[in-house]
Coordinates of C-alpha atoms in Angstrom, one line a residue:
Chain A
M1 CA 86.5 101.2 64.1
I2 CA 87.2 104.7 65.3
E3 CA 86.4 107.7 63.1
M4 CA 87.4 111.1 64.3
T5 CA 86.2 114.0 62.1
Q6 CA 87.4 117.5 62.4
V7 CA 87.8 117.5 66.2
S8 CA 89.1 120.4 68.0
K9 CA 89.8 121.1 71.7
T10 CA 91.2 124.3 73.4
F11 CA 92.1 124.4 77.1
G12 CA 92.2 127.9 78.4
G13 CA 95.2 129.0 76.3
A14 CA 95.1 130.6 72.9
R15 CA 96.5 127.7 71.0
P16 CA 94.3 124.7 70.6
A17 CA 95.5 121.4 72.0
V18 CA 93.9 119.5 69.1
D19 CA 93.2 121.5 66.0
D20 CA 90.6 120.4 63.5
L21 CA 92.0 116.9 63.3
S22 CA 90.5 113.9 61.4
L23 CA 91.7 110.4 62.0
S24 CA 90.5 107.0 61.0
I25 CA 91.5 103.9 62.9
A26 CA 90.8 100.6 61.4
A27 CA 89.8 97.5 63.5
G28 CA 92.8 95.4 64.6
E29 CA 95.4 98.1 64.0
F30 CA 98.1 99.0 66.5
V31 CA 98.1 102.8 66.2
V32 CA 100.8 104.8 68.0
L33 CA 100.2 108.5 68.5
I34 CA 103.6 110.2 68.8
G35 CA 104.8 113.7 69.3
S36 CA 106.7 115.9 71.7
S37 CA 104.9 117.0 74.9
G38 CA 102.2 119.5 74.1
S39 CA 101.6 118.0 70.7
G40 CA 98.0 117.0 71.7
K41 CA 98.6 113.3 71.5
S42 CA 97.3 112.5 75.0
T43 CA 94.3 114.8 74.6
L44 CA 93.4 113.0 71.3
L45 CA 93.6 109.6 73.2
R46 CA 91.5 110.9 76.0
M47 CA 88.8 112.0 73.6
I48 CA 88.2 108.5 72.5
N49 CA 86.8 107.5 75.9
R50 CA 85.4 110.9 76.7
L51 CA 87.9 111.8 79.5
V52 CA 88.1 114.9 77.4
E53 CA 85.1 116.3 75.5
P54 CA 86.0 117.9 72.1
D55 CA 84.8 121.5 71.5
R56 CA 83.9 120.7 67.9
G57 CA 83.8 117.6 65.7
E58 CA 82.5 114.2 66.0
I59 CA 83.9 110.8 67.1
L60 CA 82.3 107.6 66.0
V61 CA 83.2 104.2 67.6
N62 CA 81.8 101.2 65.7
G63 CA 79.7 103.7 63.8
V64 CA 78.0 105.1 66.9
D65 CA 78.6 108.7 68.0
I66 CA 80.3 108.5 71.4
R67 CA 78.3 111.4 72.7
R68 CA 75.1 109.3 72.5
Q69 CA 76.5 106.8 75.1
R70 CA 76.9 107.2 78.8
P71 CA 80.6 108.0 79.4
E72 CA 80.9 105.2 82.0
D73 CA 79.5 102.6 79.7
L74 CA 81.7 103.7 76.9
R75 CA 84.8 103.5 79.1
R76 CA 84.0 100.1 80.5
R77 CA 84.0 98.7 76.9
M78 CA 87.5 100.2 76.3
G79 CA 90.7 99.1 78.2
Y80 CA 92.6 102.0 79.7
A81 CA 96.1 101.9 81.0
I82 CA 98.5 104.8 82.1
Q83 CA 101.9 105.0 83.7
S84 CA 102.6 102.6 86.5
I85 CA 101.2 104.9 89.2
G86 CA 97.7 104.0 87.9
L87 CA 97.2 100.9 90.1
F88 CA 94.9 101.4 93.1
P89 CA 97.3 101.1 96.0
H90 CA 94.7 99.9 98.4
W91 CA 93.6 97.0 96.3
T92 CA 95.3 93.7 95.7
V93 CA 96.5 92.6 92.3
A94 CA 93.3 90.5 91.8
Q95 CA 91.0 93.4 92.9
N96 CA 92.8 95.8 90.6
I97 CA 92.5 93.5 87.6
G98 CA 88.8 92.8 88.4
T99 CA 87.9 96.4 88.5
V100 CA 85.9 96.7 85.2
P101 CA 84.4 93.2 85.5
R102 CA 83.1 94.2 88.9
L103 CA 81.7 97.4 87.5
L104 CA 79.9 95.3 84.9
K105 CA 78.6 93.0 87.7
W106 CA 80.2 89.8 86.6
T107 CA 79.8 86.9 89.0
K108 CA 82.7 86.4 91.5
A109 CA 83.6 83.0 90.0
R110 CA 83.8 84.5 86.5
I111 CA 86.0 87.4 87.8
D112 CA 88.3 85.0 89.6
A113 CA 88.8 82.8 86.5
R114 CA 89.4 85.9 84.4
V115 CA 92.0 87.3 86.8
D116 CA 94.0 84.0 86.8
E117 CA 93.8 83.7 83.1
L118 CA 95.2 87.3 82.6
L119 CA 97.9 86.8 85.2
A120 CA 99.0 83.7 83.3
L121 CA 98.8 85.6 80.0
L122 CA 101.2 88.2 81.4
H123 CA 103.5 85.6 83.0
L124 CA 102.7 86.4 86.6
D125 CA 102.1 83.3 88.7
P126 CA 98.4 83.6 89.9
A127 CA 99.1 81.8 93.2
E128 CA 102.0 84.1 94.0
F129 CA 100.7 87.5 92.8
R130 CA 96.9 87.4 93.2
H131 CA 96.9 88.7 96.9
R132 CA 99.8 91.1 96.7
Y133 CA 99.5 94.9 97.0
P134 CA 100.9 97.1 94.3
H135 CA 103.7 98.3 96.7
Q136 CA 105.0 94.7 96.8
L137 CA 105.5 94.6 93.1
S138 CA 108.4 95.8 91.0
G139 CA 107.7 98.5 88.4
G140 CA 107.6 96.0 85.5
Q141 CA 105.2 93.8 87.4
Q142 CA 103.0 96.7 88.3
Q143 CA 102.8 97.6 84.6
R144 CA 101.9 94.1 83.7
V145 CA 99.0 94.2 86.2
G146 CA 98.0 97.6 84.6
V147 CA 97.9 96.0 81.3
A148 CA 95.9 92.9 82.6
R149 CA 93.4 95.3 84.2
A150 CA 92.9 97.1 80.8
L151 CA 92.3 93.8 79.2
A152 CA 90.0 92.4 81.9
A153 CA 86.6 92.9 80.4
D154 CA 87.9 91.8 77.0
P155 CA 87.4 95.3 75.3
D156 CA 87.6 95.8 71.6
V157 CA 89.8 98.8 72.0
L158 CA 92.8 99.3 74.3
L159 CA 93.8 102.9 75.1
M160 CA 97.3 103.3 76.5
D161 CA 98.9 106.6 77.6
E162 CA 102.7 106.2 77.8
P163 CA 102.2 102.9 79.6
F164 CA 105.9 102.0 79.8
G165 CA 107.2 105.5 80.3
A166 CA 108.4 104.9 83.8
L167 CA 110.3 101.6 83.2
D168 CA 113.9 100.8 82.7
P169 CA 114.9 99.9 79.1
V170 CA 115.2 96.1 79.7
T171 CA 111.7 95.8 81.4
R172 CA 110.2 98.2 78.8
G173 CA 111.6 96.0 76.1
A174 CA 110.1 92.9 77.6
L175 CA 106.7 94.5 78.0
Q176 CA 106.7 95.8 74.5
E177 CA 107.3 92.3 73.2
E178 CA 104.5 91.2 75.5
L179 CA 102.1 93.7 74.2
L180 CA 102.9 92.9 70.6
R181 CA 102.2 89.2 71.3
I182 CA 98.9 90.0 73.0
H183 CA 97.9 92.3 70.1
A184 CA 98.7 89.5 67.6
L185 CA 96.9 87.0 69.7
S186 CA 93.7 89.0 70.3
G187 CA 93.4 91.1 67.2
K188 CA 92.3 94.1 69.4
T189 CA 92.5 97.6 68.3
V190 CA 95.2 99.3 70.3
V191 CA 95.9 103.1 70.4
L192 CA 99.0 104.0 72.3
V193 CA 100.6 107.3 73.1
T194 CA 104.4 107.7 73.4
H195 CA 107.1 110.3 72.9
D196 CA 109.7 107.6 72.2
I197 CA 110.2 107.1 68.5
D198 CA 111.9 103.7 69.0
E199 CA 108.9 102.5 70.9
A200 CA 106.5 103.8 68.2
L201 CA 108.5 102.1 65.4
Q202 CA 108.7 98.8 67.3
L203 CA 105.0 98.6 68.3
G204 CA 103.0 100.5 65.7
S205 CA 101.4 99.0 62.6
H206 CA 100.3 102.6 61.9
I207 CA 102.1 105.7 63.3
V208 CA 100.5 109.1 63.7
L209 CA 103.0 111.8 64.2
M210 CA 101.5 114.9 65.8
N211 CA 102.7 118.6 66.3
Q212 CA 100.8 121.4 67.7
G213 CA 97.5 119.7 67.7
R214 CA 97.7 118.6 64.0
I215 CA 98.8 115.4 62.2
V216 CA 102.1 116.0 60.5
Q217 CA 102.4 112.6 58.9
Q218 CA 100.8 109.1 59.3
G219 CA 101.5 105.8 57.9
R220 CA 103.5 102.6 58.3
P221 CA 106.8 102.8 60.3
L222 CA 108.6 102.3 57.1
D223 CA 106.8 105.2 55.4
L224 CA 107.9 107.6 58.1
L225 CA 111.5 106.5 57.9
R226 CA 111.8 106.3 54.1
R227 CA 109.6 109.2 53.1
P228 CA 109.5 111.8 55.8
A229 CA 107.0 114.4 54.7
N230 CA 109.0 117.4 55.8
A231 CA 112.0 118.5 57.9
F232 CA 110.0 118.2 61.1
V233 CA 109.4 114.5 60.6
H234 CA 112.9 114.0 59.4
D235 CA 114.2 115.5 62.6
F236 CA 111.7 113.5 64.7
V237 CA 112.6 110.2 63.4
G238 CA 116.2 111.1 64.0
R239 CA 118.3 112.5 61.2
T240 CA 121.5 110.5 61.8
E241 CA 119.8 107.3 63.1
I242 CA 117.3 106.7 60.4
G243 CA 119.4 103.9 59.0
L244 CA 119.6 102.1 62.3
R245 CA 115.9 102.5 62.8
L246 CA 115.2 101.0 59.4
L247 CA 117.4 98.1 60.4
A248 CA 115.4 97.8 63.7
L249 CA 112.2 97.1 61.6
D250 CA 113.5 93.9 60.1
R251 CA 114.6 90.6 61.6
V252 CA 117.6 88.4 60.9
A253 CA 115.2 85.8 59.5
G254 CA 114.4 87.9 56.5
R255 CA 118.1 88.3 55.4
L256 CA 119.8 85.1 56.3
R257 CA 121.4 82.7 53.7
P258 CA 120.0 79.3 54.6
N259 CA 122.8 77.2 53.1
E260 CA 125.7 79.0 54.5
A261 CA 127.5 78.6 57.8
A262 CA 129.7 80.7 59.9
V263 CA 131.8 80.3 63.1
G264 CA 131.2 81.7 66.4
E265 CA 128.4 82.1 68.9
P266 CA 125.2 81.8 66.9
I267 CA 122.6 84.6 67.0
S268 CA 118.8 84.1 67.0
A269 CA 116.8 84.5 63.8
D270 CA 114.4 86.6 65.8
L271 CA 116.9 89.3 66.5
S272 CA 116.4 92.7 64.8
L273 CA 118.9 93.7 62.1
R274 CA 119.9 96.6 64.3
E275 CA 121.0 94.2 67.1
A276 CA 122.7 92.1 64.4
L277 CA 124.7 95.1 63.2
S278 CA 125.8 95.8 66.7
T279 CA 127.0 92.2 67.0
F280 CA 128.9 92.4 63.7
V281 CA 130.8 95.5 64.9
A282 CA 131.3 94.2 68.4
R283 CA 132.8 90.9 67.1
R284 CA 134.6 92.4 64.2
V285 CA 133.3 89.8 61.8
D286 CA 131.4 89.9 58.5
R287 CA 129.2 86.9 58.9
L288 CA 127.3 85.4 61.8
P289 CA 125.9 81.9 62.3
V290 CA 122.1 81.9 62.9
V291 CA 119.9 79.5 64.8
D292 CA 116.1 79.3 64.7
D293 CA 113.9 79.5 67.8
Q294 CA 114.5 75.9 68.7
G295 CA 118.2 76.5 68.6
R296 CA 118.8 74.5 65.3
P297 CA 121.3 76.0 62.8
A298 CA 119.3 78.1 60.2
G299 CA 122.2 79.5 58.1
A300 CA 124.4 82.6 58.2
L301 CA 123.9 86.3 58.0
F302 CA 126.3 88.3 55.8
F303 CA 127.2 91.8 56.7
S304 CA 126.7 93.0 53.1
D305 CA 123.2 91.7 53.2
L306 CA 122.2 94.3 55.8
L307 CA 122.1 96.8 52.9
E308 CA 119.7 95.0 50.7
R309 CA 116.1 95.9 51.0
Q310 CA 113.3 93.6 49.7
L311 CA 110.5 96.0 50.8
Chain B
M1 CA 97.3 91.1 119.8
S2 CA 99.3 94.1 118.6
R3 CA 101.1 96.5 120.9
V4 CA 98.4 99.0 120.4
Q5 CA 95.7 96.6 121.3
S6 CA 97.4 95.5 124.5
A7 CA 97.9 99.1 125.5
L8 CA 94.2 99.7 124.9
A9 CA 93.3 96.7 127.0
L10 CA 95.5 97.9 129.8
S11 CA 94.3 101.4 129.7
L12 CA 90.6 100.3 129.7
L13 CA 91.3 98.0 132.6
A14 CA 92.9 100.8 134.6
L15 CA 89.9 103.1 133.9
I16 CA 87.4 100.4 135.1
V17 CA 89.4 99.4 138.1
L18 CA 90.0 103.1 139.2
T19 CA 86.3 103.9 138.7
G20 CA 85.2 101.0 140.9
W21 CA 88.0 101.6 143.5
L22 CA 87.7 105.4 144.0
P23 CA 84.5 105.4 146.2
H24 CA 86.5 103.1 148.5
A25 CA 89.7 105.0 148.3
G26 CA 89.1 107.1 151.5
P27 CA 91.9 105.6 153.5
A28 CA 94.4 106.0 150.6
F29 CA 93.5 109.7 150.2
A30 CA 93.7 110.1 154.0
L31 CA 97.4 109.1 153.8
L32 CA 98.0 111.8 151.1
F33 CA 95.9 114.5 152.6
P34 CA 95.9 113.8 156.4
D35 CA 94.2 117.1 157.5
R36 CA 91.0 116.9 155.5
D37 CA 87.6 115.3 156.2
R38 CA 85.9 115.2 152.8
L39 CA 88.3 113.1 150.8
I40 CA 86.1 111.4 148.1
Y41 CA 83.8 113.2 145.8
R42 CA 80.3 111.6 146.5
Q43 CA 77.8 114.0 144.8
D44 CA 77.7 111.8 141.8
D45 CA 78.7 108.3 140.8
F46 CA 82.0 108.3 138.8
A47 CA 80.7 105.8 136.3
D48 CA 77.7 108.1 135.7
L49 CA 80.0 111.0 135.2
I50 CA 82.1 109.1 132.7
L51 CA 79.0 108.1 130.7
A52 CA 77.7 111.7 130.8
H53 CA 81.2 112.9 129.6
L54 CA 81.2 110.5 126.8
A55 CA 77.7 111.4 125.8
I56 CA 78.4 115.1 125.3
V57 CA 81.7 114.3 123.6
G58 CA 80.1 111.8 121.4
A59 CA 77.2 114.1 120.4
S60 CA 79.3 117.1 119.7
S61 CA 82.0 114.9 117.8
L62 CA 79.3 113.2 115.7
L63 CA 77.8 116.5 114.7
A64 CA 81.3 117.9 114.0
A65 CA 82.3 114.8 112.0
L66 CA 79.1 115.0 109.9
L67 CA 79.4 118.6 109.1
G68 CA 83.2 118.9 109.0
S69 CA 83.8 116.0 106.7
G70 CA 80.7 117.0 104.6
V71 CA 81.9 120.5 104.0
A72 CA 85.5 119.4 103.4
L73 CA 84.2 116.8 100.9
A74 CA 82.2 119.4 99.1
A75 CA 85.2 121.8 98.9
T76 CA 87.2 119.2 97.1
R77 CA 84.6 118.5 94.5
R78 CA 84.9 120.2 91.2
W79 CA 81.7 122.3 91.9
G80 CA 82.8 123.2 95.4
L81 CA 86.5 124.1 94.8
A82 CA 85.8 127.9 95.0
F83 CA 84.6 127.6 98.5
R84 CA 87.8 125.9 99.8
P85 CA 89.7 129.2 100.8
L86 CA 86.7 130.4 102.6
L87 CA 86.1 127.1 104.4
E88 CA 89.7 127.1 105.5
T89 CA 89.5 130.7 106.9
L90 CA 86.2 129.8 108.8
L91 CA 87.8 126.7 110.3
A92 CA 90.8 128.7 111.5
V93 CA 88.5 131.3 113.1
S94 CA 86.5 128.5 114.9
Q95 CA 89.7 127.1 116.2
A96 CA 90.9 130.5 117.4
L97 CA 87.9 130.9 119.7
P98 CA 88.8 129.5 123.1
P99 CA 86.0 127.1 124.3
V100 CA 85.7 129.1 127.5
A101 CA 84.9 132.3 125.5
V102 CA 82.3 130.4 123.5
L103 CA 80.7 129.2 126.7
A104 CA 80.8 132.7 128.3
V105 CA 79.2 134.2 125.2
A106 CA 76.7 131.4 124.6
T107 CA 75.4 131.0 128.2
P108 CA 73.7 134.4 128.5
L109 CA 72.1 133.9 125.1
I110 CA 71.0 130.3 125.4
G111 CA 71.1 129.8 129.1
F112 CA 72.8 127.2 131.3
G113 CA 72.8 123.6 130.4
P114 CA 74.2 121.3 127.8
L115 CA 73.3 123.3 124.7
P116 CA 76.0 126.0 124.9
A117 CA 78.6 123.3 125.9
L118 CA 77.5 121.3 122.8
I119 CA 77.9 124.3 120.5
A120 CA 81.4 125.1 122.0
L121 CA 82.6 121.5 121.7
F122 CA 81.2 121.2 118.2
L123 CA 82.9 124.3 116.9
Y124 CA 86.1 123.3 118.6
G125 CA 86.0 119.8 117.1
L126 CA 85.3 120.9 113.5
L127 CA 88.8 122.0 112.4
P128 CA 90.8 118.8 112.9
I129 CA 88.0 116.8 111.3
A130 CA 87.7 119.0 108.3
Q131 CA 91.4 119.3 107.9
G132 CA 91.8 115.6 108.1
M133 CA 89.3 115.1 105.4
L134 CA 90.9 117.8 103.2
A135 CA 94.4 116.4 103.8
G136 CA 93.2 112.9 103.3
L137 CA 91.5 113.6 99.9
D138 CA 94.6 115.7 98.8
S139 CA 96.8 112.6 99.5
V140 CA 94.9 110.5 97.0
P141 CA 97.2 110.1 94.0
E142 CA 96.0 111.8 90.8
G143 CA 96.7 108.7 88.8
A144 CA 94.2 106.7 90.9
R145 CA 91.5 109.2 90.3
E146 CA 92.3 109.5 86.6
V147 CA 92.3 105.7 86.2
A148 CA 89.1 105.3 88.1
R149 CA 87.4 107.6 85.7
G150 CA 89.1 106.0 82.7
L151 CA 88.0 102.6 83.7
G152 CA 84.4 103.7 83.8
M153 CA 83.6 104.4 87.5
T154 CA 80.9 106.9 88.2
P155 CA 81.9 109.9 90.4
A156 CA 80.1 108.2 93.4
Q157 CA 81.9 104.8 92.7
T158 CA 85.2 106.8 92.6
L159 CA 84.5 108.5 95.8
W160 CA 83.5 105.3 97.7
Q161 CA 85.8 102.8 96.2
V162 CA 88.9 104.8 95.6
E163 CA 89.1 108.3 97.3
L164 CA 87.6 107.6 100.7
P165 CA 89.4 104.3 101.3
L166 CA 92.7 105.9 100.3
A167 CA 92.0 109.0 102.4
A168 CA 90.7 106.9 105.4
P169 CA 93.9 106.7 107.5
V170 CA 94.3 110.5 107.4
V171 CA 90.6 111.1 107.9
L172 CA 90.5 108.9 111.0
A173 CA 93.6 110.7 112.3
G174 CA 91.7 114.0 112.2
L175 CA 88.7 112.5 113.9
R176 CA 91.0 111.1 116.6
T177 CA 92.6 114.4 117.2
S178 CA 89.2 116.1 117.4
V179 CA 87.6 113.6 119.8
T180 CA 90.7 113.4 122.1
I181 CA 90.9 117.2 122.4
N182 CA 87.2 117.3 123.1
I183 CA 87.4 114.9 126.0
G184 CA 89.7 117.3 127.7
T185 CA 87.7 120.4 126.7
A186 CA 84.4 118.8 127.8
A187 CA 85.5 119.1 131.5
L188 CA 85.0 122.8 131.1
A189 CA 81.3 122.3 130.2
S190 CA 80.7 121.7 133.9
T191 CA 81.3 125.5 134.5
V192 CA 77.9 126.0 132.9
G193 CA 76.2 123.3 134.9
V194 CA 76.6 120.3 132.6
K195 CA 77.3 116.9 134.3
T196 CA 80.8 115.7 133.1
L197 CA 84.0 114.6 134.7
G198 CA 84.7 118.3 135.1
L199 CA 82.4 118.5 138.0
P200 CA 84.7 117.1 140.7
I201 CA 87.5 119.4 139.2
I202 CA 85.4 122.5 139.3
I203 CA 83.8 121.8 142.7
G204 CA 87.3 120.9 144.1
L205 CA 88.8 124.1 142.7
S206 CA 86.1 126.4 144.1
G207 CA 86.3 124.6 147.4
F208 CA 90.1 124.3 147.6
N209 CA 89.6 120.6 147.7
T210 CA 92.6 119.0 146.0
P211 CA 91.6 115.4 146.3
Y212 CA 88.4 116.1 144.2
V213 CA 90.5 117.9 141.5
L214 CA 92.8 115.0 141.5
Q215 CA 90.1 112.4 141.1
G216 CA 88.4 114.2 138.2
A217 CA 91.6 115.0 136.5
V218 CA 93.0 111.5 136.6
L219 CA 89.8 110.0 135.2
V220 CA 89.6 112.6 132.4
G221 CA 93.2 111.9 131.5
L222 CA 92.7 108.1 131.5
L223 CA 89.5 108.4 129.5
A224 CA 91.2 110.5 126.9
L225 CA 94.1 108.0 126.7
T226 CA 91.7 105.0 126.3
V227 CA 89.7 106.7 123.5
D228 CA 92.9 107.7 121.8
L229 CA 94.2 104.2 121.9
A230 CA 90.9 102.9 120.7
F231 CA 91.3 105.0 117.6
A232 CA 94.8 103.9 117.1
A233 CA 93.6 100.2 117.2
L234 CA 90.9 101.2 114.7
S235 CA 93.3 102.8 112.3
E236 CA 95.9 100.0 112.3
P237 CA 94.3 97.8 109.7
L238 CA 93.6 100.8 107.5
G239 CA 97.1 101.4 106.3
R240 CA 97.8 97.8 105.5
W241 CA 98.3 98.5 101.8
R242 CA 100.9 101.2 102.4
A243 CA 104.5 100.5 101.5
P244 CA 106.3 101.0 104.8
Q245 CA 104.0 100.3 107.8
P246 CA 103.4 103.6 109.5
S247 CA 104.3 103.4 113.2
P248 CA 101.0 102.3 114.9
G249 CA 99.0 105.0 116.5
E250 CA 101.0 107.9 115.2
P251 CA 98.6 110.8 114.7
T252 CA 99.3 112.7 111.5
L253 CA 97.7 115.9 112.6
A254 CA 99.2 118.0 115.3
G255 CA 96.9 118.6 118.2
A256 CA 95.7 122.1 118.5
D257 CA 96.0 122.5 122.2

């Protein structure tokens, strides 16, 4: 889908922002670029839609060199979302979402239908939100609109630069779930930049950890946690919290004993094992009753089973 | 009708009524100035003077708006950024020249008539307009520009659909300051023989005729007020998208006078 070969970019300073980097992104992946600030992750993202032109190297999207396409045409075929300030303040929600379709000269009826469809997809009532201005929305709602706008023209690739950075943890969590759902539903290729390792582990199917313009390690979330390539990766994924983050990757459903039962307030099978651990400790019990998403008893989770790994 | 709109209607009505009533106001002025015989300025029709006044202000402000916003726009584009400090210096200099001095210098060179007055008013009107444009474009959030580019807008689309609409309230405030100041300053153009509302004032001053001065001055003041309110009414809908409604008709640029 996206092939980057030996790309480099230097802005003014002596040290390159992106240094001779090659990266291959398969169609349908959810790729998270992560690193501390100045690691080159945003620059790398912005090269994909030519907001930044590399000094050297080549980038192919669907096998075509992006330099052979007009930047505007390329960008209209890719969704783009940044932190919540990115909505146009003088346009309503509907106008904001319809930006790219309008640039692509869709008919008004088609744009209106698409706007309503996307608002519904992101759980915003079209009748209520269509005509609001961004300042009349909460931060989380603004970010939903930002995501809807990125999806508007049904792009194959979604580029997101710290889209949830400015949100409170609860709203961020809800939107992360939302994004995962949309990704699973649409099969789009997503490239997301973040500096939050928990966000990266939760969202990414493929994580690219960057430092000083180079890739330090890439792979599945589990690979980074279990086999950190060096001390830097080990530090970055959080020395003392690696265990918790491993637990966060799995859900209760994978560990529960179906034919057992336990007493107390049941937990959902969808919960992550990290949250389940927290519940064990908070309630001072060693087994928890589990219900499925319809609320029917599904079995019990044993504290000792948290340690078993079937992966 | 909003408060600004009603104020505008009131001010416009006062201007029309006063213009119509002044030629017949002899008895009223006789009460104020009992020992005078020539009480009402009759060399020109007041309505003609107002139209002539508006014409010279309109022409000079239009030129100033075109050039002022044009150069300010150029100085905020990537290729023009280097000229911005120079532009700001030139604008400050143009504002530092008193219009009377420009008239005094220009008249021997160009002669009497509307041209030196036009030049003086044009130079004087440039600064608020250009500054309004610069401040307006500076106020566009960087995120909006970035996202416009990232979504695939061309530079022209970004300018027309994002930057200018967002800058519009401040740009209009600059234009409003410029035009309002020029309405007052244009009265001076009558010192070099241009027909404006300044004529009764200047003739009155040189002939020690206070009623003439009063008539010209009140009309200039009322005209400036009416035009200022017209701009306020015009800018009202522009800030609709803003979070807290700015108090209507509040100019964001300080007047230079």
